[in-house]
């Protein structure tokens, strides 16, 4: 995983924040699939040439944000999508309920959505 993380020593952001942001981005975009086990704190610290406390802090903040979960000695894992709210999915479901209630066909509803997205 260290090949997916590039910390910038010249950045004004501290290393733990860069690490937290990068892992968060990877989890959000699918670069780290749900249920992926993250490297142990010491291993990742060694790979990135940073202090173990830096990695531990990033992991704690990711856990507090609901992006990862620690399972004791089993390790730290990316939380599955089912555990996170997805506002876009909720809005899409609301749209589907409303157009269905109007009697609009699924094909027409998709055409309307595509047109709306093409011309916001």
mmCIF file of C-alpha atoms in Angstrom:
data_model
loop_
_atom_site.group_PDB
_atom_site.id
_atom_site.type_symbol
_atom_site.label_atom_id
_atom_site.label_comp_id
_atom_site.label_asym_id
_atom_site.label_seq_id
_atom_site.Cartn_x
_atom_site.Cartn_y
_atom_site.Cartn_z
ATOM 1 C CA UNK A 1 0.000 0.000 0.000
ATOM 2 C CA UNK A 2 2.904 2.363 0.559
ATOM 3 C CA UNK A 3 3.200 2.626 -3.239
ATOM 4 C CA UNK A 4 -0.219 4.375 -3.223
ATOM 5 C CA UNK A 5 0.858 6.960 -0.664
ATOM 6 C CA UNK A 6 3.240 9.798 -1.371
ATOM 7 C CA UNK A 7 3.909 12.112 1.565
ATOM 8 C CA UNK A 8 5.311 15.537 0.731
ATOM 9 C CA UNK A 9 7.921 16.652 3.282
ATOM 10 C CA UNK A 10 7.634 20.247 1.997
ATOM 11 C CA UNK A 11 3.870 20.358 2.571
ATOM 12 C CA UNK A 12 2.410 22.619 5.231
ATOM 13 C CA UNK A 13 0.114 19.718 6.188
ATOM 14 C CA UNK A 14 1.610 17.439 8.827
ATOM 15 C CA UNK A 15 2.411 13.859 7.739
ATOM 16 C CA UNK A 16 -0.464 12.306 9.731
ATOM 17 C CA UNK A 17 -2.928 14.619 7.923
ATOM 18 C CA UNK A 18 -1.464 13.796 4.505
ATOM 19 C CA UNK A 19 -1.716 10.082 5.334
ATOM 20 C CA UNK A 20 -5.264 10.417 6.672
ATOM 21 C CA UNK A 21 -6.370 12.389 3.607
ATOM 22 C CA UNK A 22 -4.780 9.937 1.163
ATOM 23 C CA UNK A 23 -6.267 6.828 2.784
ATOM 24 C CA UNK A 24 -9.634 8.567 2.972
ATOM 25 C CA UNK A 25 -9.440 9.442 -0.729
ATOM 26 C CA UNK A 26 -8.421 5.895 -1.663
ATOM 27 C CA UNK A 27 -11.330 4.459 0.330
ATOM 28 C CA UNK A 28 -13.798 6.934 -1.177
ATOM 29 C CA UNK A 29 -12.702 6.411 -4.778
ATOM 30 C CA UNK A 30 -12.327 2.628 -4.621
ATOM 31 C CA UNK A 31 -8.526 2.578 -4.618
ATOM 32 C CA UNK A 32 -8.927 0.667 -1.369
ATOM 33 C CA UNK A 33 -11.878 -1.685 -1.598
ATOM 34 C CA UNK A 34 -14.230 -2.131 1.345
ATOM 35 C CA UNK A 35 -12.941 -4.679 3.875
ATOM 36 C CA UNK A 36 -9.312 -4.210 2.744
ATOM 37 C CA UNK A 37 -6.895 -4.742 5.612
ATOM 38 C CA UNK A 38 -4.508 -1.829 6.086
ATOM 39 C CA UNK A 39 -0.867 -2.504 6.932
ATOM 40 C CA UNK A 40 0.081 -2.685 10.592
ATOM 41 C CA UNK A 41 1.108 0.655 12.080
ATOM 42 C CA UNK A 42 4.783 -0.252 12.434
ATOM 43 C CA UNK A 43 4.997 -1.773 8.975
ATOM 44 C CA UNK A 44 3.462 1.242 7.233
ATOM 45 C CA UNK A 45 5.602 3.595 9.311
ATOM 46 C CA UNK A 46 8.716 1.720 8.223
ATOM 47 C CA UNK A 47 7.599 1.671 4.577
ATOM 48 C CA UNK A 48 6.903 5.423 4.597
ATOM 49 C CA UNK A 49 9.903 6.282 6.781
ATOM 50 C CA UNK A 50 7.782 8.064 9.391
ATOM 51 C CA UNK A 51 7.174 7.549 13.104
ATOM 52 C CA UNK A 52 4.686 4.845 14.165
ATOM 53 C CA UNK A 53 2.811 7.465 16.200
ATOM 54 C CA UNK A 54 2.128 9.375 12.980
ATOM 55 C CA UNK A 55 0.482 6.340 11.388
ATOM 56 C CA UNK A 56 -1.385 5.529 14.609
ATOM 57 C CA UNK A 57 -2.804 9.056 14.745
ATOM 58 C CA UNK A 58 -3.938 8.893 11.118
ATOM 59 C CA UNK A 59 -5.605 5.516 11.756
ATOM 60 C CA UNK A 60 -7.359 6.887 14.891
ATOM 61 C CA UNK A 61 -8.714 9.848 12.953
ATOM 62 C CA UNK A 62 -9.853 7.613 10.094
ATOM 63 C CA UNK A 63 -11.620 5.388 12.613
ATOM 64 C CA UNK A 64 -13.310 8.374 14.268
ATOM 65 C CA UNK A 65 -14.556 9.444 10.816
ATOM 66 C CA UNK A 66 -15.986 5.974 10.148
ATOM 67 C CA UNK A 67 -13.653 5.262 7.236
ATOM 68 C CA UNK A 68 -11.806 2.381 8.889
ATOM 69 C CA UNK A 69 -12.428 0.108 11.829
ATOM 70 C CA UNK A 70 -9.926 -1.563 14.094
ATOM 71 C CA UNK A 71 -10.616 -5.183 15.011
ATOM 72 C CA UNK A 72 -8.084 -5.624 17.769
ATOM 73 C CA UNK A 73 -5.250 -7.956 16.859
ATOM 74 C CA UNK A 74 -6.867 -8.706 13.483
ATOM 75 C CA UNK A 75 -5.911 -5.242 12.248
ATOM 76 C CA UNK A 76 -7.468 -2.165 10.716
ATOM 77 C CA UNK A 77 -9.910 -2.498 7.816
ATOM 78 C CA UNK A 78 -11.614 -0.156 5.370
ATOM 79 C CA UNK A 79 -15.297 0.064 6.258
ATOM 80 C CA UNK A 80 -17.710 -1.286 3.676
ATOM 81 C CA UNK A 81 -19.906 1.102 1.713
ATOM 82 C CA UNK A 82 -22.953 -0.199 3.536
ATOM 83 C CA UNK A 83 -21.738 1.527 6.699
ATOM 84 C CA UNK A 84 -21.469 5.012 5.181
ATOM 85 C CA UNK A 85 -24.280 7.319 4.174
ATOM 86 C CA UNK A 86 -24.260 8.213 0.491
ATOM 87 C CA UNK A 87 -26.177 11.433 -0.166
ATOM 88 C CA UNK A 88 -26.092 10.944 -3.944
ATOM 89 C CA UNK A 89 -27.620 7.470 -3.627
ATOM 90 C CA UNK A 90 -30.298 8.840 -1.288
ATOM 91 C CA UNK A 91 -31.190 11.588 -3.777
ATOM 92 C CA UNK A 92 -31.299 9.079 -6.639
ATOM 93 C CA UNK A 93 -33.652 6.863 -4.623
ATOM 94 C CA UNK A 94 -35.886 9.859 -3.909
ATOM 95 C CA UNK A 95 -35.927 10.733 -7.622
ATOM 96 C CA UNK A 96 -36.848 7.135 -8.495
ATOM 97 C CA UNK A 97 -39.728 7.147 -5.984
ATOM 98 C CA UNK A 98 -41.087 10.445 -7.280
ATOM 99 C CA UNK A 99 -40.960 9.670 -10.997
ATOM 100 C CA UNK A 100 -42.424 6.219 -10.377
ATOM 101 C CA UNK A 101 -45.294 7.861 -8.472
ATOM 102 C CA UNK A 102 -45.894 10.078 -11.526
ATOM 103 C CA UNK A 103 -46.137 7.004 -13.730
ATOM 104 C CA UNK A 104 -42.950 7.766 -15.671
ATOM 105 C CA UNK A 105 -41.274 4.718 -17.225
ATOM 106 C CA UNK A 106 -37.757 3.810 -16.078
ATOM 107 C CA UNK A 107 -36.397 4.519 -19.577
ATOM 108 C CA UNK A 108 -37.980 7.987 -19.652
ATOM 109 C CA UNK A 109 -36.769 8.697 -16.098
ATOM 110 C CA UNK A 110 -33.197 7.821 -17.111
ATOM 111 C CA UNK A 111 -33.472 10.018 -20.220
ATOM 112 C CA UNK A 112 -34.705 12.917 -18.068
ATOM 113 C CA UNK A 113 -31.871 12.418 -15.564
ATOM 114 C CA UNK A 114 -29.257 12.270 -18.324
ATOM 115 C CA UNK A 115 -30.608 15.443 -19.894
ATOM 116 C CA UNK A 116 -30.600 17.222 -16.530
ATOM 117 C CA UNK A 117 -26.999 16.142 -15.887
ATOM 118 C CA UNK A 118 -25.898 17.265 -19.357
ATOM 119 C CA UNK A 119 -27.334 20.750 -18.828
ATOM 120 C CA UNK A 120 -27.116 21.673 -15.146
#
